[in-house]
Amino acid sequence: KINMEVKAPTRIKTGKDSTVEILLQDKSVLKIGAESDFLIETWNFDPKSGTKKGFFKLFSGKVMAVVTKLSGSSSFQIITNNGVASVRGTKFGVNLKNSPNGALMDILVFNGQVAVGALDQIPTSFVNAGQMLSVAANSVLSAISEITTDILSEFNNNGEAPSMDTIETELPDEEQTYAEESQGQGEGQTEQTQTQTQTTQTEQLTGEEAKQAEQKVQSELEKWIEKYLNMIGDFGSIVIEGKVWSTFTVDTEFDFGTVGFALYMPIIYGNDLFNPTSWYNYESYHLVWDTMPDILNSVGKILSIFRYFRIGYPDDPFYLKLGQFDDFILGNGMNLYMYSNMFDFPQTRRLGINMNMLLGGFGINLAIDQITKPEIVGLRPYIQFIKGIPFYFGFEATADLKPLYDETSTEPVYGSLATGFTFPIVRLQTFMNIIMFADASVNYVYNPNNTETPFYITNGFGVFAGLRGNVLFINYRAEYRFIAGEYLPQIFSIDYQKKRDGYVDYFLNNTSPMDFSAISQLIGDAKSGLFIEASFDLFNKKITGYASWAHYFYNQNSNTLANDFLTAGITMADDLFPPFEAIIEIIKPDFLVPDVPFFENLSMSATLGYTVSKGIKIFVT
């Protein structure tokens, strides 16, 4: 509807001959083209400071964005499954279209500048006015080129609806929006190069600026601090308004036993890292305590540098973890295991919670991905039957409350229901833990749009039983699995966001209500087997490794299951043996199958990385 107010997260789909224009609070305008699927995932705007955080996703179709100038720590991003477009005040379009090799993302810049990069990577290309760039389905970026007439016509075409270059909403002041056209790069306009990327922006500089970037002399103190602070962060460089700055991003975890926390703190400095007043982003950390608003602002600045805070461990009588992390777990991990709410960090900051509390024989286990706007949730109440014996029996429920990202309509909800027990056998803090467990679980679907069967349990179930825990720095899990019918275990795991659309399609279109009269057939057709996994982390993630083995029982002579496999890998970071880094991985299907040699169908890969200079790496695989 015209003049309808929408709030994030909202998902918008347009028809064949229809478009939608959205006026944001900062006077930026988004025009969504015909036959498009667009998500407003995050939008926050502070009218006093002018700070804004915009995170949008284009699933298909096209969008035109006219973005007012960004200040300070503001960010504005449009992402697809191919890549990310980041701006600081510009007019540009994104067209996600089909090609013979999969989806192709075109970025067309009409004013200002757009930074483009692959998903989860620092932008590596900067596209100026009148230029375009394409990102393939495998996130490979094309060369920057001039916008062609054919590409522009394709982008503007909306069928019977007004073209993309026709915007009816009153546009913001162009002098403010496109200040960089007359003044060079506007305040806060940045181009980044960090040690993790494979490209550098110094090649885009000329004259004295290039000389300054390439011949920057470090003091002995800076060399010392770089050598040792690399253990807790990353050094790099950045160009702001034509001036070269150094960067140091604190990104590390501290474990003090019962208490632990992680910091994420980017510092942009000139010649003196130890003089905060000379930092470019000094105000982000400058604390003032004069008035109540100053106090609240300072407390917010302090909290913003913490990525997470932890008290205890997941199976302790009291465990609390707040913030952003990638090891959410509920109960025994049958349905919510190693879930991550960091899929778009640091562009989007979330306050998630994972908690366990046991009081007087009654306990509760909780997992919420974002307290303020929960989407992925899990709850497991449990009881201790006999005082003094740590045998706990509980029930659990997990759910994705917003699988379609839309608050304006009634969405389907899916997840799992389970019951089971936990019995700690050995508890020696971080030295050794052995925990016996067993769970039985089903999936469910709640779809109010289905008037005949709005809620149903899907036609399948699962049973897991085994041991889990750790020995020193090695985490392990060994279990028997019995999986019948349509049941899917561990839906909410570390890669859930990548698979989310697939889960929506599966639960809405490929499941059916449980047929209790055919339980015996479900059991007869079920698969069962063993699953063993282990992982380790040494020296603050300088060396990490994993291994997993799944072996399902079946008639070896008649069939081979694809999920009878062995996978293993080890990663050594570049600050362990600088300037080298390495990754070694193997995948072996049909592992331990009789008469199948080990090297048959074995896949092995080794990647060696070499840091040529700051910002430039060479990889050989």
XYZ file of C-alpha atoms in Angstrom:
621
model
C 0.000 0.000 0.000
C 1.100 3.594 -0.622
C 2.525 5.273 2.517
C 2.586 1.929 4.312
C 5.175 1.765 7.091
C 7.474 -1.270 7.103
C 9.940 -2.381 9.741
C 13.007 -4.574 9.526
C 13.055 -7.461 8.944
C 10.583 -7.296 6.042
C 10.671 -9.340 2.847
C 9.160 -7.801 -0.304
C 8.223 -9.624 -3.516
C 7.044 -7.776 -6.635
C 4.958 -8.993 -9.578
C 5.662 -8.987 -13.297
C 4.648 -5.352 -13.947
C 5.031 -3.800 -10.504
C 7.705 -1.894 -8.605
C 8.038 -0.613 -5.044
C 9.775 2.514 -3.741
C 10.874 2.730 -0.110
C 11.843 6.000 1.581
C 14.161 5.389 4.538
C 14.337 7.676 7.569
C 17.607 9.245 6.405
C 15.946 10.186 3.059
C 17.676 7.382 1.173
C 15.475 5.702 -1.444
C 15.277 2.067 -2.545
C 13.431 1.120 -5.727
C 12.682 -2.586 -6.108
C 12.179 -3.706 -9.686
C 9.613 -6.026 -11.235
C 9.711 -9.745 -10.393
C 12.115 -9.165 -7.515
C 12.560 -10.723 -4.085
C 14.139 -8.286 -1.600
C 14.761 -8.401 2.147
C 15.161 -5.442 4.503
C 17.035 -7.420 7.149
C 18.465 -4.653 9.346
C 17.800 -0.911 9.398
C 18.778 1.384 12.275
C 19.016 5.178 12.102
C 19.967 7.698 14.808
C 18.726 11.158 13.710
C 20.925 12.917 16.294
C 24.256 11.487 15.177
C 23.201 10.603 11.650
C 24.562 7.086 12.161
C 22.808 4.364 10.199
C 23.163 0.628 9.714
C 21.507 -0.860 6.653
C 21.756 -4.522 5.691
C 19.676 -5.706 2.729
C 19.527 -8.933 0.708
C 18.455 -9.396 -2.906
C 17.316 -12.966 -3.614
C 16.341 -12.272 -7.228
C 15.539 -9.341 -9.513
C 16.899 -5.818 -9.250
C 17.093 -2.808 -6.942
C 18.097 0.842 -7.389
C 19.534 2.586 -4.317
C 19.944 6.338 -3.829
C 21.866 6.558 -0.570
C 22.521 9.714 1.409
C 26.022 10.339 2.670
C 27.173 8.028 5.463
C 29.078 9.279 8.474
C 31.460 7.750 11.009
C 30.673 4.117 11.712
C 27.632 3.974 9.430
C 27.258 1.175 6.896
C 24.912 0.397 4.006
C 25.164 -2.954 2.211
C 23.200 -4.909 -0.369
C 24.168 -8.576 -0.569
C 23.274 -11.527 -2.770
C 24.492 -15.112 -2.683
C 27.183 -13.943 -5.147
C 28.701 -10.963 -3.320
C 28.378 -7.724 -1.357
C 28.029 -4.087 -2.464
C 28.967 -1.477 0.188
C 28.437 2.270 -0.185
C 29.058 5.536 1.644
C 26.706 7.833 -0.286
C 25.894 7.077 -3.887
C 23.357 6.067 -6.526
C 23.716 2.546 -7.854
C 21.787 -0.489 -9.040
C 22.062 -4.230 -8.474
C 20.649 -6.741 -10.955
C 20.621 -10.435 -9.994
C 19.863 -12.398 -13.147
C 20.154 -15.896 -14.568
C 23.060 -16.914 -16.791
C 24.249 -20.218 -18.311
C 26.667 -20.605 -15.377
C 24.188 -19.735 -12.619
C 23.087 -16.470 -11.040
C 25.016 -13.354 -12.138
C 25.132 -10.169 -10.058
C 25.590 -6.879 -11.968
C 26.521 -3.714 -10.019
C 25.948 -0.464 -11.935
C 27.209 2.787 -10.368
C 25.578 6.045 -11.502
C 27.068 8.427 -8.916
C 29.697 8.118 -6.208
C 31.559 4.892 -5.526
C 30.634 1.321 -4.511
C 32.960 -1.206 -2.846
C 32.349 -4.770 -4.048
C 33.595 -8.042 -2.630
C 32.785 -11.710 -2.182
C 30.624 -12.857 0.723
C 32.350 -12.681 4.129
C 35.371 -10.932 2.561
C 36.728 -7.390 2.680
C 35.794 -5.500 -0.551
C 38.491 -5.853 -3.199
C 37.100 -3.705 -6.050
C 35.931 -0.075 -6.062
C 33.509 0.855 -8.834
C 33.129 4.553 -9.733
C 30.360 6.519 -11.456
C 29.642 5.298 -14.984
C 31.246 1.920 -14.320
C 29.958 -1.589 -13.652
C 31.184 -4.932 -12.361
C 29.731 -8.453 -12.368
C 30.012 -11.152 -9.701
C 29.584 -14.780 -10.753
C 27.810 -17.496 -8.782
C 31.181 -18.695 -7.443
C 31.884 -15.129 -6.143
C 34.539 -14.426 -8.797
C 34.592 -10.702 -9.693
C 34.869 -9.515 -13.281
C 37.039 -6.620 -14.407
C 35.570 -3.138 -13.944
C 34.181 -1.728 -17.207
C 32.020 1.094 -18.525
C 28.237 0.604 -18.330
C 27.080 -0.528 -21.771
C 23.810 0.522 -23.408
C 22.532 -3.068 -23.456
C 23.258 -3.650 -19.766
C 21.623 -0.329 -18.835
C 18.517 -1.095 -20.915
C 18.269 -4.551 -19.345
C 18.489 -3.047 -15.860
C 15.927 -0.288 -16.503
C 13.349 -2.636 -18.073
C 10.390 -3.335 -15.756
C 7.837 -4.448 -18.335
C 4.710 -2.280 -18.130
C 5.883 -0.652 -14.883
C 8.015 2.538 -14.766
C 11.685 1.906 -15.535
C 14.315 1.671 -12.804
C 15.665 5.158 -13.566
C 12.220 6.681 -12.909
C 11.957 7.383 -9.187
C 8.769 9.100 -8.033
C 9.871 9.586 -4.423
C 11.394 13.012 -3.755
C 15.138 12.451 -3.816
C 17.502 13.812 -1.145
C 19.761 16.813 -1.695
C 22.230 15.689 -4.355
C 24.841 18.097 -3.053
C 24.834 16.133 0.191
C 24.384 12.721 -1.395
C 27.090 12.975 -4.022
C 29.510 15.350 -2.340
C 32.388 13.223 -3.448
C 31.826 14.240 -7.071
C 32.904 17.825 -6.427
C 35.114 17.393 -3.390
C 36.916 14.089 -4.100
C 36.135 11.431 -1.572
C 33.722 12.654 1.092
C 34.305 12.519 4.798
C 34.486 8.937 5.900
C 34.957 7.606 2.351
C 37.299 4.648 2.713
C 39.182 2.106 0.685
C 40.481 -0.841 2.695
C 43.397 -3.208 2.450
C 44.043 -5.713 5.232
C 46.470 -8.530 5.626
C 43.771 -11.163 5.152
C 42.957 -10.097 1.548
C 44.702 -11.119 -1.630
C 44.760 -7.596 -3.129
C 46.025 -4.174 -2.086
C 44.735 -0.678 -2.768
C 48.140 0.994 -2.816
C 48.282 0.332 -6.548
C 45.358 2.719 -6.983
C 47.333 5.616 -5.473
C 49.734 7.845 -7.383
C 52.696 10.093 -6.689
C 53.565 10.855 -3.092
C 50.521 8.946 -1.774
C 51.742 5.710 -3.346
C 55.250 6.373 -2.087
C 53.911 7.022 1.399
C 51.887 3.790 1.386
C 54.685 1.603 0.040
C 57.667 3.102 1.905
C 56.087 3.749 5.290
C 58.794 3.369 7.929
C 57.930 1.623 11.179
C 59.636 2.448 14.430
C 61.259 -0.349 16.430
C 58.337 -0.133 18.854
C 55.837 -0.609 16.015
C 57.790 -3.624 14.741
C 57.772 -5.141 18.211
C 54.083 -4.499 18.756
C 53.196 -5.907 15.324
C 55.152 -9.073 16.066
C 53.404 -9.743 19.362
C 49.992 -8.146 18.844
C 49.467 -10.367 15.800
C 48.628 -12.994 18.403
C 45.426 -11.064 19.240
C 44.675 -9.087 16.087
C 45.510 -8.099 12.530
C 47.480 -5.199 11.056
C 46.637 -3.505 7.777
C 46.301 -0.137 6.099
C 43.461 2.067 4.940
C 43.085 5.165 2.761
C 40.709 7.883 4.014
C 40.325 11.144 2.071
C 43.575 10.441 0.257
C 45.558 9.885 3.461
C 47.148 6.549 4.358
C 46.376 5.282 7.877
C 47.493 2.132 9.643
C 44.960 -0.236 11.175
C 45.066 -2.717 14.008
C 41.953 -4.786 14.702
C 41.828 -6.536 18.055
C 39.944 -9.779 17.399
C 40.701 -12.377 20.032
C 39.275 -14.529 22.797
C 40.353 -14.680 26.443
C 39.709 -17.809 28.514
C 40.208 -17.545 32.272
C 38.523 -20.826 33.126
C 35.098 -20.073 34.534
C 35.024 -16.648 32.861
C 35.839 -15.817 29.259
C 35.213 -13.066 26.728
C 36.083 -12.013 23.191
C 36.985 -8.540 21.909
C 36.466 -6.962 18.501
C 38.021 -3.498 18.344
C 39.215 -1.883 15.074
C 41.759 0.948 15.577
C 42.717 3.384 12.797
C 45.913 5.245 13.685
C 48.642 7.359 12.110
C 52.227 7.141 13.314
C 51.533 6.382 16.979
C 49.384 3.438 17.986
C 49.827 4.396 21.652
C 48.399 7.911 21.306
C 44.612 7.383 21.187
C 43.881 11.078 20.580
C 45.641 10.750 17.219
C 43.440 7.846 16.098
C 41.083 8.516 13.219
C 38.260 6.755 15.108
C 39.214 8.134 18.531
C 35.626 9.243 19.227
C 34.454 5.634 18.975
C 36.414 4.881 22.163
C 36.519 8.284 23.892
C 34.594 7.984 27.174
C 32.821 10.951 28.789
C 31.043 10.706 32.160
C 29.720 14.255 32.697
C 25.975 13.794 32.128
C 23.572 10.869 32.097
C 23.444 10.779 28.259
C 27.265 10.842 28.264
C 27.357 7.972 30.762
C 24.923 5.874 28.726
C 26.875 6.618 25.546
C 30.162 5.625 27.193
C 28.705 2.384 28.552
C 27.480 1.605 25.041
C 30.971 2.199 23.633
C 32.501 -0.170 26.197
C 29.950 -2.900 25.501
C 30.428 -2.528 21.733
C 34.022 -3.807 21.867
C 32.943 -7.114 23.452
C 31.957 -9.788 20.933
C 30.787 -12.094 23.700
C 30.992 -12.635 27.457
C 30.891 -16.079 29.098
C 30.416 -17.483 32.596
C 30.905 -21.247 33.018
C 30.642 -24.014 30.417
C 27.552 -25.465 28.654
C 27.044 -28.443 31.002
C 27.771 -26.541 34.238
C 24.917 -25.933 36.731
C 25.161 -22.277 35.693
C 26.290 -21.265 32.226
C 25.734 -17.942 30.479
C 27.088 -16.710 27.167
C 25.978 -13.371 25.713
C 26.870 -11.801 22.374
C 27.927 -13.207 19.009
C 29.527 -16.643 18.808
C 29.503 -19.830 16.743
C 28.935 -22.581 19.311
C 25.297 -22.330 20.440
C 24.101 -25.697 21.749
C 20.808 -26.894 23.214
C 20.656 -30.017 25.336
C 22.627 -32.810 23.716
C 22.865 -31.055 20.365
C 20.473 -33.311 18.467
C 18.618 -30.388 16.905
C 20.581 -27.210 17.717
C 24.320 -27.830 17.593
C 27.148 -25.366 16.960
C 24.732 -22.754 15.599
C 26.307 -19.389 14.711
C 24.723 -15.930 14.868
C 27.872 -14.438 13.271
C 26.985 -15.039 9.606
C 27.064 -11.292 8.807
C 29.446 -10.094 11.554
C 30.771 -7.373 11.901
C 28.333 -5.616 9.536
C 25.501 -6.597 11.876
C 25.923 -6.912 15.633
C 23.597 -9.238 17.541
C 23.043 -9.931 21.230
C 22.381 -13.652 21.461
C 22.110 -15.770 24.586
C 22.955 -19.387 25.388
C 22.178 -20.309 28.994
C 21.915 -23.275 31.326
C 20.660 -22.969 34.915
C 20.022 -25.734 37.475
C 18.337 -24.857 40.774
C 16.888 -27.310 43.287
C 16.568 -30.200 40.876
C 14.930 -28.168 38.107
C 16.885 -26.748 35.193
C 16.399 -24.786 32.013
C 18.543 -24.641 28.880
C 17.974 -21.696 26.521
C 19.292 -20.563 23.128
C 18.198 -17.363 21.320
C 20.083 -15.949 18.341
C 19.068 -12.321 19.014
C 17.345 -11.214 22.204
C 15.784 -8.059 20.735
C 14.409 -9.732 17.571
C 14.548 -13.504 18.062
C 14.427 -15.753 15.020
C 16.212 -18.986 15.993
C 15.115 -20.132 19.460
C 15.469 -23.249 21.558
C 14.192 -24.193 25.025
C 14.875 -27.323 27.091
C 13.450 -27.580 30.630
C 14.713 -30.595 32.570
C 14.559 -32.187 36.019
C 16.920 -34.129 38.285
C 15.061 -37.211 39.524
C 17.313 -38.213 42.424
C 19.147 -35.683 44.560
C 22.890 -36.253 44.471
C 22.797 -38.265 41.229
C 23.398 -36.088 38.152
C 20.804 -37.769 35.936
C 18.732 -35.163 34.081
C 15.639 -35.805 31.979
C 14.237 -33.072 29.768
C 12.023 -31.954 26.896
C 13.084 -29.517 24.203
C 11.668 -27.451 21.363
C 13.513 -25.521 18.665
C 12.104 -23.204 16.007
C 12.857 -20.726 13.249
C 10.256 -18.047 13.947
C 11.005 -15.940 10.860
C 12.106 -18.241 8.014
C 10.675 -15.799 5.446
C 12.028 -12.647 7.199
C 8.584 -11.024 7.025
C 6.886 -9.334 9.997
C 3.917 -8.099 7.952
C 2.494 -11.554 7.233
C 1.848 -14.757 9.126
C 4.833 -16.964 8.493
C 5.278 -20.710 8.768
C 7.360 -21.967 11.678
C 9.353 -25.184 11.666
C 11.736 -26.904 14.043
C 12.058 -29.971 16.247
C 10.634 -31.500 19.412
C 12.693 -33.891 21.524
C 12.998 -35.648 24.834
C 15.921 -37.413 26.446
C 18.447 -37.584 29.248
C 21.932 -36.373 30.145
C 24.160 -38.225 32.605
C 27.632 -36.744 33.349
C 29.995 -39.605 34.205
C 33.248 -37.646 34.611
C 33.423 -33.881 35.266
C 36.965 -32.523 35.703
C 36.505 -28.931 34.525
C 38.472 -28.350 31.309
C 40.748 -31.395 31.811
C 38.271 -34.157 30.997
C 34.512 -34.500 30.623
C 32.567 -37.646 29.720
C 28.805 -37.237 29.378
C 26.380 -40.025 28.477
C 23.247 -38.934 26.620
C 20.256 -40.146 24.614
C 17.524 -38.214 22.776
C 14.513 -39.031 20.615
C 13.240 -36.318 18.302
C 10.748 -35.369 15.575
C 10.415 -32.381 13.242
C 7.261 -30.280 13.059
C 5.703 -27.661 10.808
C 3.266 -24.913 11.811
C 1.772 -23.194 8.770
C -1.359 -21.108 9.534
C -1.854 -20.612 5.798
C -2.625 -24.338 5.531
C -6.230 -24.403 6.760
C -6.541 -28.191 6.591
C -3.466 -29.096 8.660
C -1.892 -25.968 10.177
C 0.294 -27.993 12.573
C 1.742 -31.437 12.060
C 4.667 -33.651 13.014
C 6.539 -34.738 9.900
C 6.587 -38.385 8.894
C 9.801 -39.476 10.558
C 11.823 -39.522 13.766
C 15.349 -39.930 15.073
C 17.165 -41.416 18.055
C 20.715 -40.466 19.085
C 22.647 -42.017 21.993
C 26.297 -41.913 22.971
C 29.080 -40.021 24.722
C 30.302 -36.450 24.349
C 32.743 -34.141 26.117
C 36.388 -33.164 25.940
C 39.899 -34.255 26.818
C 42.038 -31.140 27.345
C 41.718 -29.070 24.142
C 40.031 -31.834 22.096
C 36.230 -31.897 21.895
C 34.632 -35.193 20.914
C 31.256 -36.758 20.194
C 30.582 -40.485 19.601
C 27.017 -41.650 19.075
C 24.664 -44.223 17.619
C 22.137 -42.729 15.193
C 18.770 -44.097 14.091
C 17.034 -41.937 11.462
C 13.637 -42.791 9.989
C 11.559 -41.161 7.253
C 11.581 -37.398 6.769
C 13.370 -36.495 10.004
C 16.326 -34.083 9.715
C 18.745 -33.852 12.686
C 20.811 -30.823 13.730
C 18.932 -28.366 11.517
C 20.299 -25.373 13.389
C 24.046 -25.749 12.874
C 26.925 -23.496 11.869
C 25.884 -23.318 8.183
C 22.130 -22.948 8.785
C 21.866 -19.470 7.238
C 23.339 -20.751 3.964
C 20.799 -23.591 3.887
C 17.834 -21.647 5.266
C 15.955 -21.220 1.979
C 16.402 -24.928 1.272
C 14.927 -25.858 4.661
C 11.907 -23.608 4.034
C 11.257 -25.360 0.725
C 11.770 -28.802 2.279
C 9.402 -28.360 5.208
C 6.656 -26.571 3.255
C 6.724 -28.660 0.074
C 8.386 -32.009 0.778
C 7.029 -33.200 4.117
C 3.769 -34.828 5.181
C 2.046 -35.489 8.524
C 3.165 -38.485 10.549
C 1.397 -41.712 9.540
C 1.188 -43.522 12.880
C -0.386 -46.558 11.220
C 2.823 -47.110 9.233
C 5.371 -46.770 12.043
C 6.603 -50.321 11.488
C 7.376 -49.508 7.850
C 9.233 -46.351 8.900
C 11.350 -48.399 11.276
C 11.991 -51.040 8.643
C 13.182 -48.462 6.105
C 15.250 -46.470 8.614
C 19.012 -46.222 8.539
C 21.203 -46.563 11.591
C 24.884 -46.298 12.262
C 27.755 -44.674 14.109
C 28.908 -41.076 14.032
C 32.193 -39.944 15.591
C 33.707 -36.478 15.443
C 36.545 -34.598 17.134
C 37.944 -31.087 16.859
C 40.713 -29.082 18.457
C 41.929 -25.498 18.740
C 45.500 -24.564 19.723
C 47.164 -21.206 20.424
C 44.067 -19.022 20.004
C 43.063 -20.672 16.692
C 46.565 -20.604 15.245
C 46.198 -24.370 14.682
C 42.751 -25.918 14.261
C 41.690 -29.352 13.140
C 38.704 -31.649 12.808
C 37.772 -35.198 11.861
C 34.416 -36.939 11.504
C 33.349 -40.423 10.533
C 29.857 -41.657 9.739
C 29.216 -45.324 9.078
C 25.689 -46.607 8.507
C 24.816 -50.290 8.710
C 23.458 -51.833 5.491
C 23.970 -54.706 3.075
C 27.450 -53.983 1.777
C 26.944 -56.071 -1.369
C 23.795 -54.350 -2.578
C 24.089 -50.705 -1.701
C 26.465 -47.950 -0.657
C 25.191 -44.909 1.186
C 26.637 -41.505 0.309
C 26.891 -40.562 3.971
C 29.259 -43.418 4.838
C 32.295 -41.171 4.895
C 35.430 -39.876 6.598
C 36.426 -36.200 6.564
C 39.425 -34.585 8.248
C 41.394 -31.391 8.031
C 43.974 -29.176 9.703
C 44.632 -25.447 9.319
C 47.790 -23.565 10.329
C 47.412 -19.776 10.376
C 49.982 -17.453 8.802
C 51.060 -15.977 12.126
C 52.224 -19.409 13.333
C 55.079 -19.763 10.797
C 55.064 -16.435 8.973
C 54.851 -15.785 6.110
C 53.371 -19.242 5.386
C 49.955 -20.738 6.078
C 48.541 -24.133 5.140
C 45.307 -26.120 4.908
C 45.152 -29.890 4.410
C 41.833 -31.744 3.966
C 40.702 -35.240 2.983
C 37.282 -36.694 2.116
C 36.887 -40.449 1.877
C 33.511 -42.014 0.955
C 33.025 -45.762 1.480
C 35.405 -45.625 4.436
C 36.013 -49.085 5.970
C 33.719 -50.713 3.398
C 34.971 -54.260 2.654
C 36.791 -54.731 -0.657
C 36.993 -50.966 -1.261
C 40.655 -49.806 -1.150
C 41.348 -46.751 0.980
C 42.682 -44.712 -1.945
C 39.655 -45.421 -4.147
C 37.447 -42.293 -4.408
C 39.753 -40.529 -1.947
C 39.825 -36.741 -2.291
C 42.803 -34.865 -0.839
C 43.650 -31.180 -1.027
C 46.555 -29.120 0.264
C 46.688 -25.338 0.104
C 49.864 -23.365 0.799
C 49.689 -19.611 1.286
C 52.594 -17.164 1.170
C 52.406 -13.522 2.287
C 54.352 -11.517 -0.301
C 53.814 -8.181 1.443
C 51.172 -6.534 3.558
C 47.851 -7.069 1.794
C 49.156 -9.453 -0.889
C 49.044 -13.253 -0.587
C 49.689 -16.039 -3.070
C 47.867 -19.360 -2.678
C 48.727 -22.638 -4.389
C 46.313 -25.600 -4.082
